[in-house]
Amino acid sequence: EQIIDAGNDQHLSQTIMFSANENILLRQHKRRVIEYIESTIPDNALDLGTSVMAMQVSCRQPGCVPLETAITIVFPKPPTKRKKNRRSRKEIGATLSAQRQEKEEVPAFPQPLIPDLEESRIGGSFKTRILKPLSDVTQEDVLDALPPSFEGGRRTTESLCLKARDMTLAQIGQLVGNDDTIDSKEGRRVVADYLKACLEEYVARGCEAPEWGEPFAPSSSVDGQEEKKEDSRLRKEKVEGSETEVETADGASSGKMSMDEKWAGKGNIVFRVPDDDDDGE
């Protein structure tokens, strides 16, 4: 038992040591990434108290990378300015005991600390992500994740679209083959046609993605409860005598009879019951 306990203690100490070393390395990578980001921020913004945070987060949602780097740049709050409302002598004489009211302006710096970045003017925060763990993040990755407002930043709408395109095309090649054979080319074409139709459907549905691994829901169930309410409002029954008519959105009759209407009929109903003397004619 003493030998087993000694082995367990040694394993526990090794685990604690490994965890401590891992945390030290993680802090070193975090400091390195923060330095990359701070190099893109003007000195005056840093002197006023701009702070940078970088952390490694895990994502278990479908389609996410297992580990990614979340970056938050917090800008300092601008000093609060108060502007006194001046009143006329007549108003002062009418209310001698009243104090002058003060109107608080929205605090903001005269100019943004980062050019063309509103968050830096009003004391907000800017967030971005790098789809890599902290240990793999390079200075080039940081520049790709920051907009041109930061020194050297390269993130634009076009760059994001190009990145999404390249990632999609690379995935197609990995799934069906990336060589020049006829089968590989045909496979890439089939997948591309399918994705094209999916993107059109995605845009038509307000850029809402379907469930992971599932096709888009039928169009009849897109709007859910709203569609049911609309359907119940538009489809009304008008009962006039023995006739039943279903109205559509424009008020016109649909011209279609339900099964109940077909069985109901419009006139008298005659039942023929054969008796014993009936020969079947």
PDB file of C-alpha atoms in Angstrom:
ATOM      1  CA  GLU A   1       0.000   0.000   0.000  1.00  0.00           C
ATOM      2  CA  GLN A   2       2.863   2.345   0.739  1.00  0.00           C
ATOM      3  CA  ILE A   3       4.295   1.653  -2.709  1.00  0.00           C
ATOM      4  CA  ILE A   4       0.919   2.421  -4.334  1.00  0.00           C
ATOM      5  CA  ASP A   5       0.503   5.616  -2.314  1.00  0.00           C
ATOM      6  CA  ALA A   6       3.987   6.717  -3.269  1.00  0.00           C
ATOM      7  CA  GLY A   7       3.207   6.117  -6.932  1.00  0.00           C
ATOM      8  CA  ASN A   8      -0.009   8.113  -6.707  1.00  0.00           C
ATOM      9  CA  ASP A   9       1.758  10.983  -4.970  1.00  0.00           C
ATOM     10  CA  GLN A  10       4.415  11.044  -7.687  1.00  0.00           C
ATOM     11  CA  HIS A  11       1.775  11.040 -10.424  1.00  0.00           C
ATOM     12  CA  LEU A  12      -0.110  13.877  -8.688  1.00  0.00           C
ATOM     13  CA  SER A  13       3.048  15.956  -8.316  1.00  0.00           C
ATOM     14  CA  GLN A  14       3.886  15.447 -11.995  1.00  0.00           C
ATOM     15  CA  THR A  15       0.343  16.518 -12.966  1.00  0.00           C
ATOM     16  CA  ILE A  16       0.565  19.670 -10.844  1.00  0.00           C
ATOM     17  CA  MET A  17       3.988  20.490 -12.275  1.00  0.00           C
ATOM     18  CA  PHE A  18       2.741  19.987 -15.835  1.00  0.00           C
ATOM     19  CA  SER A  19      -0.272  22.218 -15.174  1.00  0.00           C
ATOM     20  CA  ALA A  20       1.925  24.930 -13.662  1.00  0.00           C
ATOM     21  CA  ASN A  21       4.322  24.822 -16.618  1.00  0.00           C
ATOM     22  CA  GLU A  22       1.390  24.992 -19.026  1.00  0.00           C
ATOM     23  CA  ASN A  23       0.025  28.086 -17.279  1.00  0.00           C
ATOM     24  CA  ILE A  24       3.428  29.753 -17.411  1.00  0.00           C
ATOM     25  CA  LEU A  25       3.689  29.120 -21.154  1.00  0.00           C
ATOM     26  CA  LEU A  26       0.141  30.371 -21.660  1.00  0.00           C
ATOM     27  CA  ARG A  27       0.940  33.626 -19.843  1.00  0.00           C
ATOM     28  CA  GLN A  28       4.055  34.077 -21.965  1.00  0.00           C
ATOM     29  CA  HIS A  29       2.070  33.645 -25.176  1.00  0.00           C
ATOM     30  CA  LYS A  30      -0.584  36.016 -23.864  1.00  0.00           C
ATOM     31  CA  ARG A  31       2.034  38.689 -23.106  1.00  0.00           C
ATOM     32  CA  ARG A  32       3.532  38.228 -26.575  1.00  0.00           C
ATOM     33  CA  VAL A  33       0.166  38.660 -28.326  1.00  0.00           C
ATOM     34  CA  ILE A  34      -0.671  41.710 -26.216  1.00  0.00           C
ATOM     35  CA  GLU A  35       2.636  43.301 -27.219  1.00  0.00           C
ATOM     36  CA  TYR A  36       1.778  42.692 -30.889  1.00  0.00           C
ATOM     37  CA  ILE A  37      -1.540  44.504 -30.396  1.00  0.00           C
ATOM     38  CA  GLU A  38      -0.087  47.380 -28.389  1.00  0.00           C
ATOM     39  CA  SER A  39       2.422  48.032 -31.171  1.00  0.00           C
ATOM     40  CA  THR A  40      -0.518  48.997 -33.421  1.00  0.00           C
ATOM     41  CA  ILE A  41      -2.001  51.507 -30.932  1.00  0.00           C
ATOM     42  CA  PRO A  42      -0.712  55.118 -30.733  1.00  0.00           C
ATOM     43  CA  ASP A  43       1.340  55.992 -27.665  1.00  0.00           C
ATOM     44  CA  ASN A  44      -1.048  58.740 -26.575  1.00  0.00           C
ATOM     45  CA  ALA A  45      -3.922  56.237 -26.443  1.00  0.00           C
ATOM     46  CA  LEU A  46      -1.841  53.874 -24.318  1.00  0.00           C
ATOM     47  CA  ASP A  47      -0.772  56.734 -22.049  1.00  0.00           C
ATOM     48  CA  LEU A  48      -4.406  57.649 -21.418  1.00  0.00           C
ATOM     49  CA  GLY A  49      -5.104  54.141 -20.158  1.00  0.00           C
ATOM     50  CA  THR A  50      -6.021  51.957 -23.142  1.00  0.00           C
ATOM     51  CA  SER A  51      -5.738  48.341 -22.047  1.00  0.00           C
ATOM     52  CA  VAL A  52      -5.495  45.149 -24.094  1.00  0.00           C
ATOM     53  CA  MET A  53      -6.781  41.738 -23.049  1.00  0.00           C
ATOM     54  CA  ALA A  54      -6.135  38.444 -24.815  1.00  0.00           C
ATOM     55  CA  MET A  55      -7.418  35.080 -23.717  1.00  0.00           C
ATOM     56  CA  GLN A  56      -7.640  31.582 -25.087  1.00  0.00           C
ATOM     57  CA  VAL A  57     -11.184  30.230 -25.244  1.00  0.00           C
ATOM     58  CA  SER A  58     -12.575  26.860 -26.246  1.00  0.00           C
ATOM     59  CA  CYS A  59     -15.592  26.367 -28.477  1.00  0.00           C
ATOM     60  CA  ARG A  60     -17.597  23.157 -28.672  1.00  0.00           C
ATOM     61  CA  GLN A  61     -20.244  24.371 -31.064  1.00  0.00           C
ATOM     62  CA  PRO A  62     -20.420  22.677 -34.477  1.00  0.00           C
ATOM     63  CA  GLY A  63     -18.076  24.276 -36.978  1.00  0.00           C
ATOM     64  CA  CYS A  64     -15.948  26.065 -34.369  1.00  0.00           C
ATOM     65  CA  VAL A  65     -12.228  25.593 -34.020  1.00  0.00           C
ATOM     66  CA  PRO A  66     -11.421  23.848 -30.715  1.00  0.00           C
ATOM     67  CA  LEU A  67      -9.286  26.726 -29.398  1.00  0.00           C
ATOM     68  CA  GLU A  68      -9.319  30.359 -30.464  1.00  0.00           C
ATOM     69  CA  THR A  69      -7.901  33.649 -29.229  1.00  0.00           C
ATOM     70  CA  ALA A  70     -10.327  36.367 -28.111  1.00  0.00           C
ATOM     71  CA  ILE A  71      -8.978  39.928 -28.085  1.00  0.00           C
ATOM     72  CA  THR A  72     -10.572  42.915 -26.347  1.00  0.00           C
ATOM     73  CA  ILE A  73      -9.194  46.457 -26.490  1.00  0.00           C
ATOM     74  CA  VAL A  74     -10.714  48.664 -23.780  1.00  0.00           C
ATOM     75  CA  PHE A  75     -10.410  52.423 -24.272  1.00  0.00           C
ATOM     76  CA  PRO A  76     -10.411  54.887 -21.348  1.00  0.00           C
ATOM     77  CA  LYS A  77     -13.531  56.755 -20.377  1.00  0.00           C
ATOM     78  CA  PRO A  78     -13.338  60.412 -21.451  1.00  0.00           C
ATOM     79  CA  PRO A  79     -13.694  63.080 -18.761  1.00  0.00           C
ATOM     80  CA  THR A  80     -17.224  64.198 -18.033  1.00  0.00           C
ATOM     81  CA  LYS A  81     -18.063  67.742 -19.067  1.00  0.00           C
ATOM     82  CA  ARG A  82     -20.905  69.768 -17.667  1.00  0.00           C
ATOM     83  CA  LYS A  83     -22.443  72.713 -19.431  1.00  0.00           C
ATOM     84  CA  LYS A  84     -24.455  75.251 -17.479  1.00  0.00           C
ATOM     85  CA  ASN A  85     -27.606  76.546 -19.058  1.00  0.00           C
ATOM     86  CA  ARG A  86     -27.665  80.343 -18.966  1.00  0.00           C
ATOM     87  CA  ARG A  87     -31.000  81.934 -18.246  1.00  0.00           C
ATOM     88  CA  SER A  88     -32.263  85.435 -18.893  1.00  0.00           C
ATOM     89  CA  ARG A  89     -32.482  88.045 -16.143  1.00  0.00           C
ATOM     90  CA  LYS A  90     -36.244  87.863 -16.300  1.00  0.00           C
ATOM     91  CA  GLU A  91     -36.177  84.142 -15.505  1.00  0.00           C
ATOM     92  CA  ILE A  92     -33.688  84.711 -12.683  1.00  0.00           C
ATOM     93  CA  GLY A  93     -35.857  87.429 -11.166  1.00  0.00           C
ATOM     94  CA  ALA A  94     -38.958  85.252 -11.361  1.00  0.00           C
ATOM     95  CA  THR A  95     -37.312  82.363  -9.556  1.00  0.00           C
ATOM     96  CA  LEU A  96     -34.674  83.753  -7.234  1.00  0.00           C
ATOM     97  CA  SER A  97     -34.684  80.640  -5.067  1.00  0.00           C
ATOM     98  CA  ALA A  98     -34.199  78.293  -8.046  1.00  0.00           C
ATOM     99  CA  GLN A  99     -30.726  77.052  -8.811  1.00  0.00           C
ATOM    100  CA  ARG A 100     -29.221  76.968 -12.221  1.00  0.00           C
ATOM    101  CA  GLN A 101     -29.725  73.673 -13.930  1.00  0.00           C
ATOM    102  CA  GLU A 102     -26.813  71.759 -15.304  1.00  0.00           C
ATOM    103  CA  LYS A 103     -27.030  69.725 -18.404  1.00  0.00           C
ATOM    104  CA  GLU A 104     -24.712  66.776 -18.745  1.00  0.00           C
ATOM    105  CA  GLU A 105     -23.161  66.253 -22.146  1.00  0.00           C
ATOM    106  CA  VAL A 106     -22.309  62.827 -23.537  1.00  0.00           C
ATOM    107  CA  PRO A 107     -18.680  62.291 -22.493  1.00  0.00           C
ATOM    108  CA  ALA A 108     -16.370  61.934 -25.457  1.00  0.00           C
ATOM    109  CA  PHE A 109     -12.902  62.862 -26.535  1.00  0.00           C
ATOM    110  CA  PRO A 110     -12.635  65.663 -29.127  1.00  0.00           C
ATOM    111  CA  GLN A 111     -11.066  63.205 -31.538  1.00  0.00           C
ATOM    112  CA  PRO A 112     -10.974  59.396 -31.572  1.00  0.00           C
ATOM    113  CA  LEU A 113      -7.860  57.929 -29.978  1.00  0.00           C
ATOM    114  CA  ILE A 114      -7.752  55.520 -32.924  1.00  0.00           C
ATOM    115  CA  PRO A 115      -8.546  57.184 -36.256  1.00  0.00           C
ATOM    116  CA  ASP A 116     -12.051  56.388 -37.547  1.00  0.00           C
ATOM    117  CA  LEU A 117     -12.817  54.134 -34.586  1.00  0.00           C
ATOM    118  CA  GLU A 118     -15.816  55.481 -32.678  1.00  0.00           C
ATOM    119  CA  GLU A 119     -15.260  53.150 -29.725  1.00  0.00           C
ATOM    120  CA  SER A 120     -12.023  54.943 -28.953  1.00  0.00           C
ATOM    121  CA  ARG A 121     -13.780  58.329 -28.827  1.00  0.00           C
ATOM    122  CA  ILE A 122     -16.566  57.423 -26.399  1.00  0.00           C
ATOM    123  CA  GLY A 123     -14.599  55.036 -24.174  1.00  0.00           C
ATOM    124  CA  GLY A 124     -15.949  51.770 -25.542  1.00  0.00           C
ATOM    125  CA  SER A 125     -14.231  48.526 -26.396  1.00  0.00           C
ATOM    126  CA  PHE A 126     -13.208  46.813 -29.605  1.00  0.00           C
ATOM    127  CA  LYS A 127     -13.368  43.023 -29.902  1.00  0.00           C
ATOM    128  CA  THR A 128     -11.948  40.628 -32.447  1.00  0.00           C
ATOM    129  CA  ARG A 129     -11.006  36.954 -32.701  1.00  0.00           C
ATOM    130  CA  ILE A 130      -8.204  34.906 -34.144  1.00  0.00           C
ATOM    131  CA  LEU A 131      -9.124  31.327 -34.988  1.00  0.00           C
ATOM    132  CA  LYS A 132      -5.957  29.907 -33.482  1.00  0.00           C
ATOM    133  CA  PRO A 133      -4.762  29.034 -29.984  1.00  0.00           C
ATOM    134  CA  LEU A 134      -2.576  31.616 -28.256  1.00  0.00           C
ATOM    135  CA  SER A 135       0.576  29.590 -28.817  1.00  0.00           C
ATOM    136  CA  ASP A 136       0.105  29.690 -32.615  1.00  0.00           C
ATOM    137  CA  VAL A 137      -0.798  33.373 -32.999  1.00  0.00           C
ATOM    138  CA  THR A 138       1.753  35.403 -34.943  1.00  0.00           C
ATOM    139  CA  GLN A 139       2.090  39.123 -35.554  1.00  0.00           C
ATOM    140  CA  GLU A 140       0.696  38.609 -39.041  1.00  0.00           C
ATOM    141  CA  ASP A 141      -2.428  37.022 -37.547  1.00  0.00           C
ATOM    142  CA  VAL A 142      -2.868  40.053 -35.286  1.00  0.00           C
ATOM    143  CA  LEU A 143      -2.625  42.466 -38.217  1.00  0.00           C
ATOM    144  CA  ASP A 144      -5.145  40.392 -40.174  1.00  0.00           C
ATOM    145  CA  ALA A 145      -7.591  40.601 -37.248  1.00  0.00           C
ATOM    146  CA  LEU A 146      -7.384  44.404 -36.823  1.00  0.00           C
ATOM    147  CA  PRO A 147      -8.958  46.997 -39.153  1.00  0.00           C
ATOM    148  CA  PRO A 148      -6.808  49.606 -40.945  1.00  0.00           C
ATOM    149  CA  SER A 149      -7.612  52.098 -38.149  1.00  0.00           C
ATOM    150  CA  PHE A 150      -4.868  50.358 -36.204  1.00  0.00           C
ATOM    151  CA  GLU A 151      -1.337  50.770 -37.463  1.00  0.00           C
ATOM    152  CA  GLY A 152      -0.724  47.998 -39.990  1.00  0.00           C
ATOM    153  CA  GLY A 153      -4.226  46.527 -39.619  1.00  0.00           C
ATOM    154  CA  ARG A 154      -5.485  44.649 -42.672  1.00  0.00           C
ATOM    155  CA  ARG A 155      -8.978  43.513 -41.763  1.00  0.00           C
ATOM    156  CA  THR A 156     -11.523  44.717 -44.324  1.00  0.00           C
ATOM    157  CA  THR A 157     -14.766  43.385 -45.743  1.00  0.00           C
ATOM    158  CA  GLU A 158     -12.897  42.198 -48.812  1.00  0.00           C
ATOM    159  CA  SER A 159     -10.258  40.403 -46.758  1.00  0.00           C
ATOM    160  CA  LEU A 160     -12.928  38.628 -44.711  1.00  0.00           C
ATOM    161  CA  CYS A 161     -14.743  37.537 -47.875  1.00  0.00           C
ATOM    162  CA  LEU A 162     -11.524  36.282 -49.440  1.00  0.00           C
ATOM    163  CA  LYS A 163     -10.704  34.334 -46.298  1.00  0.00           C
ATOM    164  CA  ALA A 164     -14.151  32.746 -46.227  1.00  0.00           C
ATOM    165  CA  ARG A 165     -13.838  31.889 -49.912  1.00  0.00           C
ATOM    166  CA  ASP A 166     -10.410  30.313 -49.535  1.00  0.00           C
ATOM    167  CA  MET A 167     -11.496  28.278 -46.510  1.00  0.00           C
ATOM    168  CA  THR A 168     -14.582  27.009 -48.349  1.00  0.00           C
ATOM    169  CA  LEU A 169     -12.695  26.051 -51.513  1.00  0.00           C
ATOM    170  CA  ALA A 170      -9.995  24.328 -49.473  1.00  0.00           C
ATOM    171  CA  GLN A 171     -12.634  22.288 -47.642  1.00  0.00           C
ATOM    172  CA  ILE A 172     -14.192  21.227 -50.939  1.00  0.00           C
ATOM    173  CA  GLY A 173     -10.821  20.013 -52.181  1.00  0.00           C
ATOM    174  CA  GLN A 174     -10.182  18.075 -48.977  1.00  0.00           C
ATOM    175  CA  LEU A 175     -13.573  16.390 -49.083  1.00  0.00           C
ATOM    176  CA  VAL A 176     -13.811  15.250 -52.711  1.00  0.00           C
ATOM    177  CA  GLY A 177     -10.219  15.460 -53.923  1.00  0.00           C
ATOM    178  CA  ASN A 178      -8.024  18.246 -55.188  1.00  0.00           C
ATOM    179  CA  ASP A 179      -6.380  16.578 -58.192  1.00  0.00           C
ATOM    180  CA  ASP A 180      -7.045  17.024 -61.900  1.00  0.00           C
ATOM    181  CA  THR A 181      -8.890  13.771 -62.490  1.00  0.00           C
ATOM    182  CA  ILE A 182     -12.326  13.827 -64.065  1.00  0.00           C
ATOM    183  CA  ASP A 183     -13.973  12.382 -60.958  1.00  0.00           C
ATOM    184  CA  SER A 184     -12.401  14.988 -58.649  1.00  0.00           C
ATOM    185  CA  LYS A 185     -13.382  17.890 -60.896  1.00  0.00           C
ATOM    186  CA  GLU A 186     -16.924  16.587 -61.208  1.00  0.00           C
ATOM    187  CA  GLY A 187     -17.134  16.108 -57.453  1.00  0.00           C
ATOM    188  CA  ARG A 188     -15.970  19.674 -56.813  1.00  0.00           C
ATOM    189  CA  ARG A 189     -18.507  20.970 -59.335  1.00  0.00           C
ATOM    190  CA  VAL A 190     -21.382  19.079 -57.707  1.00  0.00           C
ATOM    191  CA  VAL A 191     -20.466  20.360 -54.243  1.00  0.00           C
ATOM    192  CA  ALA A 192     -20.035  23.917 -55.573  1.00  0.00           C
ATOM    193  CA  ASP A 193     -23.477  23.829 -57.218  1.00  0.00           C
ATOM    194  CA  TYR A 194     -25.037  22.587 -54.001  1.00  0.00           C
ATOM    195  CA  LEU A 195     -23.319  25.288 -51.933  1.00  0.00           C
ATOM    196  CA  LYS A 196     -24.415  27.934 -54.428  1.00  0.00           C
ATOM    197  CA  ALA A 197     -28.044  26.886 -53.989  1.00  0.00           C
ATOM    198  CA  CYS A 198     -27.587  26.836 -50.202  1.00  0.00           C
ATOM    199  CA  LEU A 199     -26.147  30.359 -50.181  1.00  0.00           C
ATOM    200  CA  GLU A 200     -29.069  31.647 -52.227  1.00  0.00           C
ATOM    201  CA  GLU A 201     -31.463  29.986 -49.786  1.00  0.00           C
ATOM    202  CA  TYR A 202     -29.466  31.387 -46.868  1.00  0.00           C
ATOM    203  CA  VAL A 203     -29.803  34.951 -48.196  1.00  0.00           C
ATOM    204  CA  ALA A 204     -33.489  34.482 -49.028  1.00  0.00           C
ATOM    205  CA  ARG A 205     -34.178  33.408 -45.438  1.00  0.00           C
ATOM    206  CA  GLY A 206     -32.579  36.477 -43.903  1.00  0.00           C
ATOM    207  CA  CYS A 207     -29.124  34.908 -43.440  1.00  0.00           C
ATOM    208  CA  GLU A 208     -30.358  32.411 -40.845  1.00  0.00           C
ATOM    209  CA  ALA A 209     -28.518  29.105 -40.951  1.00  0.00           C
ATOM    210  CA  PRO A 210     -30.331  25.769 -40.641  1.00  0.00           C
ATOM    211  CA  GLU A 211     -29.661  23.236 -37.923  1.00  0.00           C
ATOM    212  CA  TRP A 212     -26.165  21.767 -38.062  1.00  0.00           C
ATOM    213  CA  GLY A 213     -26.081  18.881 -40.534  1.00  0.00           C
ATOM    214  CA  GLU A 214     -29.707  19.371 -41.555  1.00  0.00           C
ATOM    215  CA  PRO A 215     -31.215  20.834 -44.757  1.00  0.00           C
ATOM    216  CA  PHE A 216     -33.196  24.033 -44.689  1.00  0.00           C
ATOM    217  CA  ALA A 217     -36.649  23.660 -43.197  1.00  0.00           C
ATOM    218  CA  PRO A 218     -39.570  23.636 -45.651  1.00  0.00           C
ATOM    219  CA  SER A 219     -40.733  27.078 -46.628  1.00  0.00           C
ATOM    220  CA  SER A 220     -44.107  26.458 -44.990  1.00  0.00           C
ATOM    221  CA  SER A 221     -42.473  26.386 -41.554  1.00  0.00           C
ATOM    222  CA  VAL A 222     -39.994  29.215 -41.987  1.00  0.00           C
ATOM    223  CA  ASP A 223     -42.026  31.833 -40.217  1.00  0.00           C
ATOM    224  CA  GLY A 224     -43.308  29.491 -37.502  1.00  0.00           C
ATOM    225  CA  GLN A 225     -45.976  30.988 -35.339  1.00  0.00           C
ATOM    226  CA  GLU A 226     -46.211  34.189 -37.375  1.00  0.00           C
ATOM    227  CA  GLU A 227     -47.162  32.219 -40.468  1.00  0.00           C
ATOM    228  CA  LYS A 228     -49.801  30.296 -38.550  1.00  0.00           C
ATOM    229  CA  LYS A 229     -51.339  33.533 -37.298  1.00  0.00           C
ATOM    230  CA  GLU A 230     -51.288  35.008 -40.780  1.00  0.00           C
ATOM    231  CA  ASP A 231     -52.861  31.885 -42.238  1.00  0.00           C
ATOM    232  CA  SER A 232     -55.664  31.875 -39.671  1.00  0.00           C
ATOM    233  CA  ARG A 233     -56.333  35.558 -40.340  1.00  0.00           C
ATOM    234  CA  LEU A 234     -56.498  35.278 -44.108  1.00  0.00           C
ATOM    235  CA  ARG A 235     -58.408  32.019 -44.377  1.00  0.00           C
ATOM    236  CA  LYS A 236     -61.952  32.730 -43.172  1.00  0.00           C
ATOM    237  CA  GLU A 237     -65.087  30.787 -43.738  1.00  0.00           C
ATOM    238  CA  LYS A 238     -68.237  32.413 -45.007  1.00  0.00           C
ATOM    239  CA  VAL A 239     -71.318  30.339 -44.477  1.00  0.00           C
ATOM    240  CA  GLU A 240     -74.254  31.282 -46.687  1.00  0.00           C
ATOM    241  CA  GLY A 241     -77.026  28.728 -46.656  1.00  0.00           C
ATOM    242  CA  SER A 242     -75.485  25.403 -47.568  1.00  0.00           C
ATOM    243  CA  GLU A 243     -72.511  26.860 -49.451  1.00  0.00           C
ATOM    244  CA  THR A 244     -69.071  27.256 -47.853  1.00  0.00           C
ATOM    245  CA  GLU A 245     -66.440  29.455 -49.455  1.00  0.00           C
ATOM    246  CA  VAL A 246     -62.802  29.860 -48.406  1.00  0.00           C
ATOM    247  CA  GLU A 247     -61.319  33.321 -48.923  1.00  0.00           C
ATOM    248  CA  THR A 248     -57.705  34.002 -49.831  1.00  0.00           C
ATOM    249  CA  ALA A 249     -55.591  37.124 -49.163  1.00  0.00           C
ATOM    250  CA  ASP A 250     -57.163  39.088 -52.018  1.00  0.00           C
ATOM    251  CA  GLY A 251     -60.703  38.190 -50.987  1.00  0.00           C
ATOM    252  CA  ALA A 252     -61.347  35.887 -53.942  1.00  0.00           C
ATOM    253  CA  SER A 253     -62.694  32.388 -53.531  1.00  0.00           C
ATOM    254  CA  SER A 254     -60.112  29.653 -53.738  1.00  0.00           C
ATOM    255  CA  GLY A 255     -62.450  27.539 -55.869  1.00  0.00           C
ATOM    256  CA  LYS A 256     -61.458  24.394 -53.985  1.00  0.00           C
ATOM    257  CA  MET A 257     -63.807  22.322 -51.855  1.00  0.00           C
ATOM    258  CA  SER A 258     -62.713  20.488 -48.799  1.00  0.00           C
ATOM    259  CA  MET A 259     -63.603  16.859 -48.164  1.00  0.00           C
ATOM    260  CA  ASP A 260     -66.287  17.944 -45.697  1.00  0.00           C
ATOM    261  CA  GLU A 261     -67.831  20.215 -48.312  1.00  0.00           C
ATOM    262  CA  LYS A 262     -67.830  17.459 -50.925  1.00  0.00           C
ATOM    263  CA  TRP A 263     -69.612  15.106 -48.555  1.00  0.00           C
ATOM    264  CA  ALA A 264     -72.040  17.795 -47.389  1.00  0.00           C
ATOM    265  CA  GLY A 265     -73.623  18.391 -50.795  1.00  0.00           C
ATOM    266  CA  LYS A 266     -76.080  21.125 -51.714  1.00  0.00           C
ATOM    267  CA  GLY A 267     -79.480  19.417 -52.110  1.00  0.00           C
ATOM    268  CA  ASN A 268     -81.511  16.571 -50.749  1.00  0.00           C
ATOM    269  CA  ILE A 269     -79.881  13.295 -49.832  1.00  0.00           C
ATOM    270  CA  VAL A 270     -81.502  10.043 -50.977  1.00  0.00           C
ATOM    271  CA  PHE A 271     -80.582   6.674 -49.520  1.00  0.00           C
ATOM    272  CA  ARG A 272     -81.534   3.508 -51.373  1.00  0.00           C
ATOM    273  CA  VAL A 273     -82.017   0.475 -49.170  1.00  0.00           C
ATOM    274  CA  PRO A 274     -82.695  -2.777 -51.046  1.00  0.00           C
ATOM    275  CA  ASP A 275     -85.497  -4.951 -49.677  1.00  0.00           C
ATOM    276  CA  ASP A 276     -86.038  -8.629 -49.972  1.00  0.00           C
ATOM    277  CA  ASP A 277     -88.146  -8.351 -53.172  1.00  0.00           C
ATOM    278  CA  ASP A 278     -85.481  -6.270 -54.970  1.00  0.00           C
ATOM    279  CA  ASP A 279     -83.743  -8.292 -57.650  1.00  0.00           C
ATOM    280  CA  GLY A 280     -80.686  -5.948 -57.612  1.00  0.00           C
ATOM    281  CA  GLU A 281     -81.637  -3.768 -60.550  1.00  0.00           C
TER     282      GLU A 281
END
